[in-house]
PDB file of C-alpha atoms in Angstrom:
ATOM      1  CA  MET A  96     -13.820  44.944  -7.218  1.00  0.00           C
ATOM      2  CA  TYR A  97     -12.499  41.243  -6.337  1.00  0.00           C
ATOM      3  CA  ARG A  98      -9.817  40.321  -9.181  1.00  0.00           C
ATOM      4  CA  ARG A  99      -9.342  35.873  -9.235  1.00  0.00           C
ATOM      5  CA  TYR A 100      -6.246  34.475  -9.159  1.00  0.00           C
ATOM      6  CA  ASN A 101      -4.767  34.450 -12.915  1.00  0.00           C
ATOM      7  CA  SER A 102      -7.682  36.227 -13.942  1.00  0.00           C
ATOM      8  CA  SER A 103      -8.438  39.726 -15.718  1.00  0.00           C
ATOM      9  CA  ILE A 104     -11.920  40.163 -15.157  1.00  0.00           C
ATOM     10  CA  TYR A 105     -13.071  41.574 -12.286  1.00  0.00           C
ATOM     11  CA  THR A 106     -16.364  40.473  -9.777  1.00  0.00           C
ATOM     12  CA  CYS A 107     -18.182  42.087  -7.310  1.00  0.00           C
ATOM     13  CA  PRO A 108     -17.759  40.215  -4.438  1.00  0.00           C
ATOM     14  CA  ALA A 109     -21.627  40.414  -3.592  1.00  0.00           C
ATOM     15  CA  CYS A 110     -22.096  38.709  -7.383  1.00  0.00           C
ATOM     16  CA  LEU A 111     -20.130  36.467  -7.419  1.00  0.00           C
ATOM     17  CA  ILE A 112     -21.572  35.378  -3.570  1.00  0.00           C
ATOM     18  CA  LYS A 113     -23.889  34.644  -4.997  1.00  0.00           C
ATOM     19  CA  LYS A 114     -23.821  33.057  -8.413  1.00  0.00           C
ATOM     20  CA  ASN A 115     -22.232  30.543  -5.804  1.00  0.00           C
ATOM     21  CA  ARG A 116     -25.014  30.266  -3.828  1.00  0.00           C
ATOM     22  CA  ALA A 117     -27.257  30.031  -7.094  1.00  0.00           C
ATOM     23  CA  LEU A 118     -24.652  27.055  -8.349  1.00  0.00           C
ATOM     24  CA  PHE A 119     -24.882  24.862  -5.090  1.00  0.00           C
ATOM     25  CA  ASN A 120     -28.212  25.545  -4.983  1.00  0.00           C
ATOM     26  CA  LYS A 121     -28.854  24.167  -8.684  1.00  0.00           C
ATOM     27  CA  SER A 122     -26.589  21.099  -8.650  1.00  0.00           C
ATOM     28  CA  TYR A 123     -26.640  20.151  -5.188  1.00  0.00           C
ATOM     29  CA  MET A 124     -30.147  21.183  -3.180  1.00  0.00           C
ATOM     30  CA  LYS A 125     -32.194  19.101  -5.513  1.00  0.00           C
ATOM     31  CA  ASN A 126     -33.738  16.995  -2.281  1.00  0.00           C
ATOM     32  CA  ASP A 127     -35.169  18.864   0.225  1.00  0.00           C
ATOM     33  CA  ASN A 128     -35.060  16.711   2.540  1.00  0.00           C
ATOM     34  CA  ALA A 129     -31.292  16.764   2.712  1.00  0.00           C
ATOM     35  CA  PRO A 130     -30.432  18.122   6.369  1.00  0.00           C
ATOM     36  CA  THR A 131     -26.544  19.682   5.034  1.00  0.00           C
ATOM     37  CA  GLY A 132     -27.866  21.013   2.064  1.00  0.00           C
ATOM     38  CA  LEU A 133     -26.441  18.244  -0.579  1.00  0.00           C
ATOM     39  CA  LYS A 134     -28.646  15.431  -2.314  1.00  0.00           C
ATOM     40  CA  LYS A 135     -29.183  12.092  -0.914  1.00  0.00           C
ATOM     41  CA  THR A 136     -27.903   9.907  -3.287  1.00  0.00           C
ATOM     42  CA  SER A 137     -29.912   6.857  -3.724  1.00  0.00           C
ATOM     43  CA  LYS A 138     -28.590   3.074  -3.466  1.00  0.00           C
ATOM     44  CA  ARG A 139     -28.224   2.157  -6.809  1.00  0.00           C
ATOM     45  CA  LYS A 140     -29.406  -1.827  -7.732  1.00  0.00           C
ATOM     46  CA  ARG A 141     -27.025  -4.432  -8.941  1.00  0.00           C
ATOM     47  CA  SER A 142     -27.808  -6.480 -12.438  1.00  0.00           C
ATOM     48  CA  GLU A 143     -28.271  -9.694 -10.985  1.00  0.00           C
ATOM     49  CA  LYS A 144     -25.145 -10.365 -13.732  1.00  0.00           C
ATOM     50  CA  SER A 145     -22.553  -7.917 -11.514  1.00  0.00           C
ATOM     51  CA  ARG A 146     -24.081  -9.088  -8.052  1.00  0.00           C
ATOM     52  CA  ALA A 147     -22.007 -12.998  -9.214  1.00  0.00           C
ATOM     53  CA  MET A 148     -19.134 -11.102  -9.842  1.00  0.00           C
ATOM     54  CA  ARG A 149     -19.009  -9.792  -7.421  1.00  0.00           C
ATOM     55  CA  ARG A 150     -19.610 -12.602  -4.866  1.00  0.00           C
ATOM     56  CA  ALA A 151     -16.926 -14.429  -7.341  1.00  0.00           C
ATOM     57  CA  ASP A 152     -14.190 -12.323  -7.110  1.00  0.00           C
ATOM     58  CA  LYS A 153     -14.828 -12.167  -2.878  1.00  0.00           C
ATOM     59  CA  TRP A 154     -14.520 -16.228  -2.520  1.00  0.00           C
ATOM     60  CA  PHE A 155     -11.268 -15.814  -4.609  1.00  0.00           C
ATOM     61  CA  SER A 156      -9.388 -13.479  -3.258  1.00  0.00           C
ATOM     62  CA  TRP A 157     -10.607 -14.818   0.362  1.00  0.00           C
ATOM     63  CA  TYR A 158      -9.475 -18.268  -1.047  1.00  0.00           C
ATOM     64  CA  ILE A 159      -5.408 -17.083  -3.068  1.00  0.00           C
ATOM     65  CA  ARG A 160      -5.310 -14.508   0.632  1.00  0.00           C
ATOM     66  CA  LEU A 161      -6.051 -18.810   2.842  1.00  0.00           C
ATOM     67  CA  LYS A 162      -4.266 -20.784   0.499  1.00  0.00           C
ATOM     68  CA  TYR A 163      -0.916 -18.207   0.892  1.00  0.00           C
ATOM     69  CA  SER A 164      -1.592 -17.336   4.352  1.00  0.00           C
ATOM     70  CA  PHE A 165       0.330 -18.669   8.059  1.00  0.00           C
ATOM     71  CA  GLU A 166      -0.292 -18.435  11.065  1.00  0.00           C
ATOM     72  CA  GLN A 167       1.422 -16.890  14.081  1.00  0.00           C
ATOM     73  CA  GLY A 168      -0.130 -16.867  17.255  1.00  0.00           C
ATOM     74  CA  GLY A 169      -3.486 -17.323  17.028  1.00  0.00           C
ATOM     75  CA  GLU A 170      -3.509 -14.874  13.731  1.00  0.00           C
ATOM     76  CA  LEU A 171      -3.250 -15.374  10.147  1.00  0.00           C
ATOM     77  CA  PHE A 172      -1.279 -13.752   8.186  1.00  0.00           C
ATOM     78  CA  CYS A 173      -0.034 -12.653   4.369  1.00  0.00           C
ATOM     79  CA  LYS A 174       3.089 -12.318   3.053  1.00  0.00           C
ATOM     80  CA  CYS A 175       3.633  -9.789   0.176  1.00  0.00           C
ATOM     81  CA  TYR A 176       3.707 -12.011  -3.364  1.00  0.00           C
ATOM     82  CA  THR A 177       5.993  -9.122  -4.918  1.00  0.00           C
ATOM     83  CA  CYS A 178       7.799  -6.897  -1.576  1.00  0.00           C
ATOM     84  CA  GLY A 179       8.132  -9.304   0.635  1.00  0.00           C
ATOM     85  CA  ARG A 180       6.234  -7.430   3.999  1.00  0.00           C
ATOM     86  CA  ILE A 181       4.188  -9.695   5.785  1.00  0.00           C
ATOM     87  CA  HIS A 182       0.665  -8.492   6.612  1.00  0.00           C
ATOM     88  CA  GLY A 183      -2.824  -9.822   8.494  1.00  0.00           C
ATOM     89  CA  ILE A 184      -4.874 -12.066   6.111  1.00  0.00           C
ATOM     90  CA  LYS A 185      -7.728  -9.110   6.228  1.00  0.00           C
ATOM     91  CA  ASP A 186      -5.454  -6.425   5.091  1.00  0.00           C
ATOM     92  CA  ILE A 187      -3.653  -8.010   2.020  1.00  0.00           C
ATOM     93  CA  GLU A 188      -5.185  -7.712  -0.733  1.00  0.00           C
ATOM     94  CA  LEU A 189      -5.686 -10.018  -4.400  1.00  0.00           C
ATOM     95  CA  GLY A 190      -3.369  -8.492  -7.131  1.00  0.00           C
ATOM     96  CA  HIS A 191      -3.334 -10.309 -10.195  1.00  0.00           C
ATOM     97  CA  PHE A 192      -0.264 -10.650 -13.037  1.00  0.00           C
ATOM     98  CA  GLN A 193      -2.670  -9.817 -15.949  1.00  0.00           C
ATOM     99  CA  ARG A 194      -5.055  -7.475 -15.359  1.00  0.00           C
ATOM    100  CA  ARG A 195      -8.533  -8.778 -14.061  1.00  0.00           C
ATOM    101  CA  GLY A 196     -10.553  -7.389 -16.738  1.00  0.00           C
ATOM    102  CA  TYR A 197      -9.240 -10.520 -19.319  1.00  0.00           C
ATOM    103  CA  LEU A 198     -12.084 -13.006 -17.821  1.00  0.00           C
ATOM    104  CA  THR A 199     -10.369 -15.533 -19.267  1.00  0.00           C
ATOM    105  CA  THR A 200      -7.352 -15.544 -16.161  1.00  0.00           C
ATOM    106  CA  ARG A 201      -9.237 -13.408 -14.043  1.00  0.00           C
ATOM    107  CA  TYR A 202      -9.783 -16.548 -11.711  1.00  0.00           C
ATOM    108  CA  ASP A 203      -6.662 -18.546 -12.105  1.00  0.00           C
ATOM    109  CA  GLU A 204      -5.083 -19.552  -9.228  1.00  0.00           C
ATOM    110  CA  ASN A 205      -1.520 -19.532 -10.834  1.00  0.00           C
ATOM    111  CA  ASN A 206      -2.728 -15.376 -11.940  1.00  0.00           C
ATOM    112  CA  GLY A 207      -3.779 -14.114  -8.902  1.00  0.00           C
ATOM    113  CA  ARG A 208      -0.815 -13.666  -5.544  1.00  0.00           C
ATOM    114  CA  PRO A 209      -1.553 -12.202  -1.997  1.00  0.00           C
ATOM    115  CA  GLN A 210       0.096  -8.279  -2.324  1.00  0.00           C
ATOM    116  CA  CYS A 211       0.122  -5.157  -0.443  1.00  0.00           C
ATOM    117  CA  THR A 212      -2.517  -1.969  -0.923  1.00  0.00           C
ATOM    118  CA  TYR A 213       1.297  -0.446  -1.967  1.00  0.00           C
ATOM    119  CA  CYS A 214       2.652  -3.302  -3.600  1.00  0.00           C
ATOM    120  CA  ASN A 215      -1.369  -3.821  -6.197  1.00  0.00           C
ATOM    121  CA  ARG A 216      -2.303  -0.079  -5.834  1.00  0.00           C
ATOM    122  CA  TYR A 217      -0.730   2.241  -5.650  1.00  0.00           C
ATOM    123  CA  HIS A 218       2.466   1.043  -7.761  1.00  0.00           C
ATOM    124  CA  SER A 219       0.070  -1.335 -10.284  1.00  0.00           C
ATOM    125  CA  GLY A 220       0.479  -4.688  -9.023  1.00  0.00           C
ATOM    126  CA  GLU A 221       4.790  -4.616  -9.976  1.00  0.00           C
ATOM    127  CA  PRO A 222       4.867  -6.643 -13.317  1.00  0.00           C
ATOM    128  CA  GLU A 223       8.028  -7.049 -13.475  1.00  0.00           C
ATOM    129  CA  LYS A 224       8.919  -8.119 -10.109  1.00  0.00           C
ATOM    130  CA  PHE A 225       5.091 -10.268 -10.197  1.00  0.00           C
ATOM    131  CA  GLU A 226       6.471 -12.042 -13.209  1.00  0.00           C
ATOM    132  CA  LEU A 227       9.982 -12.528 -11.949  1.00  0.00           C
ATOM    133  CA  LYS A 228       8.612 -14.236  -8.724  1.00  0.00           C
ATOM    134  CA  LEU A 229       5.643 -16.424 -11.052  1.00  0.00           C
ATOM    135  CA  ILE A 230       8.436 -17.786 -13.972  1.00  0.00           C
ATOM    136  CA  LYS A 231      10.219 -18.880 -10.677  1.00  0.00           C
ATOM    137  CA  ASP A 232       7.064 -20.507  -8.382  1.00  0.00           C
ATOM    138  CA  VAL A 233       5.227 -21.703 -12.208  1.00  0.00           C
ATOM    139  CA  GLY A 234       7.758 -22.159 -14.370  1.00  0.00           C
ATOM    140  CA  GLN A 235       8.580 -20.105 -18.439  1.00  0.00           C
ATOM    141  CA  LYS A 236       5.343 -22.070 -19.824  1.00  0.00           C
ATOM    142  CA  GLU A 237       2.866 -21.802 -17.033  1.00  0.00           C
ATOM    143  CA  VAL A 238       3.635 -17.627 -17.210  1.00  0.00           C
ATOM    144  CA  ASP A 239       3.146 -17.373 -21.573  1.00  0.00           C
ATOM    145  CA  ARG A 240       0.148 -19.038 -20.814  1.00  0.00           C
ATOM    146  CA  LEU A 241      -1.426 -16.601 -19.072  1.00  0.00           C
ATOM    147  CA  LYS A 242      -0.283 -14.146 -21.280  1.00  0.00           C
ATOM    148  CA  ARG A 243      -1.812 -15.817 -24.344  1.00  0.00           C
ATOM    149  CA  THR A 244      -4.715 -17.014 -22.652  1.00  0.00           C
ATOM    150  CA  ALA A 245      -4.936 -13.261 -21.407  1.00  0.00           C
ATOM    151  CA  GLN A 246      -5.937 -12.326 -25.244  1.00  0.00           C
ATOM    152  CA  GLU A 247      -8.438 -14.174 -26.001  1.00  0.00           C
ATOM    153  CA  GLU A 248     -12.144 -13.085 -25.907  1.00  0.00           C
ATOM    154  CA  GLY A 249     -13.346 -14.595 -22.180  1.00  0.00           C
ATOM    155  CA  GLU A 250     -17.790 -15.820 -21.561  1.00  0.00           C
ATOM    156  CA  GLY A 251     -18.838 -13.045 -18.824  1.00  0.00           C
ATOM    157  CA  SER A 252     -22.204 -15.018 -18.369  1.00  0.00           C
ATOM    158  CA  LEU A 253     -23.923 -14.740 -15.411  1.00  0.00           C
ATOM    159  CA  GLU A 254     -23.754 -19.035 -15.333  1.00  0.00           C
ATOM    160  CA  PHE A 255     -19.958 -18.064 -15.806  1.00  0.00           C
ATOM    161  CA  PHE A 256     -19.819 -16.463 -12.953  1.00  0.00           C
ATOM    162  CA  ARG A 257     -22.115 -18.281 -10.222  1.00  0.00           C
ATOM    163  CA  GLU A 258     -20.248 -21.203 -11.242  1.00  0.00           C
ATOM    164  CA  GLN A 259     -16.994 -19.586  -9.903  1.00  0.00           C
ATOM    165  CA  SER A 260     -18.169 -18.284  -7.215  1.00  0.00           C
ATOM    166  CA  ASP A 261     -19.537 -21.784  -6.184  1.00  0.00           C
ATOM    167  CA  LYS A 262     -15.994 -23.402  -7.023  1.00  0.00           C
ATOM    168  CA  PHE A 263     -14.015 -21.572  -4.801  1.00  0.00           C
ATOM    169  CA  ARG A 264     -16.034 -20.533  -1.706  1.00  0.00           C
ATOM    170  CA  LYS A 265     -16.589 -24.897  -1.925  1.00  0.00           C
ATOM    171  CA  LEU A 266     -12.149 -24.221  -1.937  1.00  0.00           C
ATOM    172  CA  PHE A 267     -11.961 -22.310   0.250  1.00  0.00           C
ATOM    173  CA  ASN A 268     -14.489 -23.811   3.256  1.00  0.00           C
ATOM    174  CA  LYS A 269     -11.792 -27.843   1.837  1.00  0.00           C
ATOM    175  CA  LEU A 270      -8.942 -25.136   2.819  1.00  0.00           C
ATOM    176  CA  LEU A 271     -10.866 -23.661   6.074  1.00  0.00           C
ATOM    177  CA  LYS A 272     -11.519 -27.465   7.442  1.00  0.00           C
ATOM    178  CA  GLU A 273      -7.980 -28.569   6.354  1.00  0.00           C
ATOM    179  CA  LYS A 274      -6.418 -25.416   7.741  1.00  0.00           C
ATOM    180  CA  CYS A 275      -8.615 -26.542  11.155  1.00  0.00           C
ATOM    181  CA  ILE A 276      -8.956 -22.832  11.354  1.00  0.00           C
ATOM    182  CA  LYS A 277     -12.052 -20.320  11.091  1.00  0.00           C
ATOM    183  CA  ASN A 278     -13.112 -18.079   8.838  1.00  0.00           C
ATOM    184  CA  PRO A 279     -11.150 -14.855   9.241  1.00  0.00           C
ATOM    185  CA  TRP A 280     -13.302 -12.425   7.696  1.00  0.00           C
ATOM    186  CA  THR A 281     -16.825 -13.413  10.160  1.00  0.00           C
ATOM    187  CA  SER A 282     -14.702 -14.810  13.727  1.00  0.00           C
ATOM    188  CA  GLN A 283     -14.953 -11.206  15.669  1.00  0.00           C
TER     189      GLN A 283
END
């Protein structure tokens, strides 16, 4: 007999193996063609609105990171807005002062700045440091406006996301021409 850790239930090892095998077969081996025994995941179809939102997020992120980048030794770098560490333009993320969930400020240029993964993901964007630096950069009135605007009801239509995508794609391409550089995300 086998007793599981922290349990008062005794089980025969053969029965435990049989039970686990049955659970494994039931949940993972639904697809007979799966070579590893795991079920194949079908690629989920995204809605047109979801794809448009992803495109708008991509162009906004690329634009903001390019806007705050600098060139050194033929490569583009960005400084993390909250901690000051320097990273390659592809290795840094777009951080938002007001969360991305607020559609009214999601694509506001004063709401987004480059942030390292450490600050953006693992420290939730360092909102206190972000706010203090943003006040120095754009002023208290603009920070208050961002806070107020974030609480308003936002438009989340397909046309809205397409407009934002087109707007930031054009701004991104214009900035590339001004800086006389190639697109860092497509060039090798």
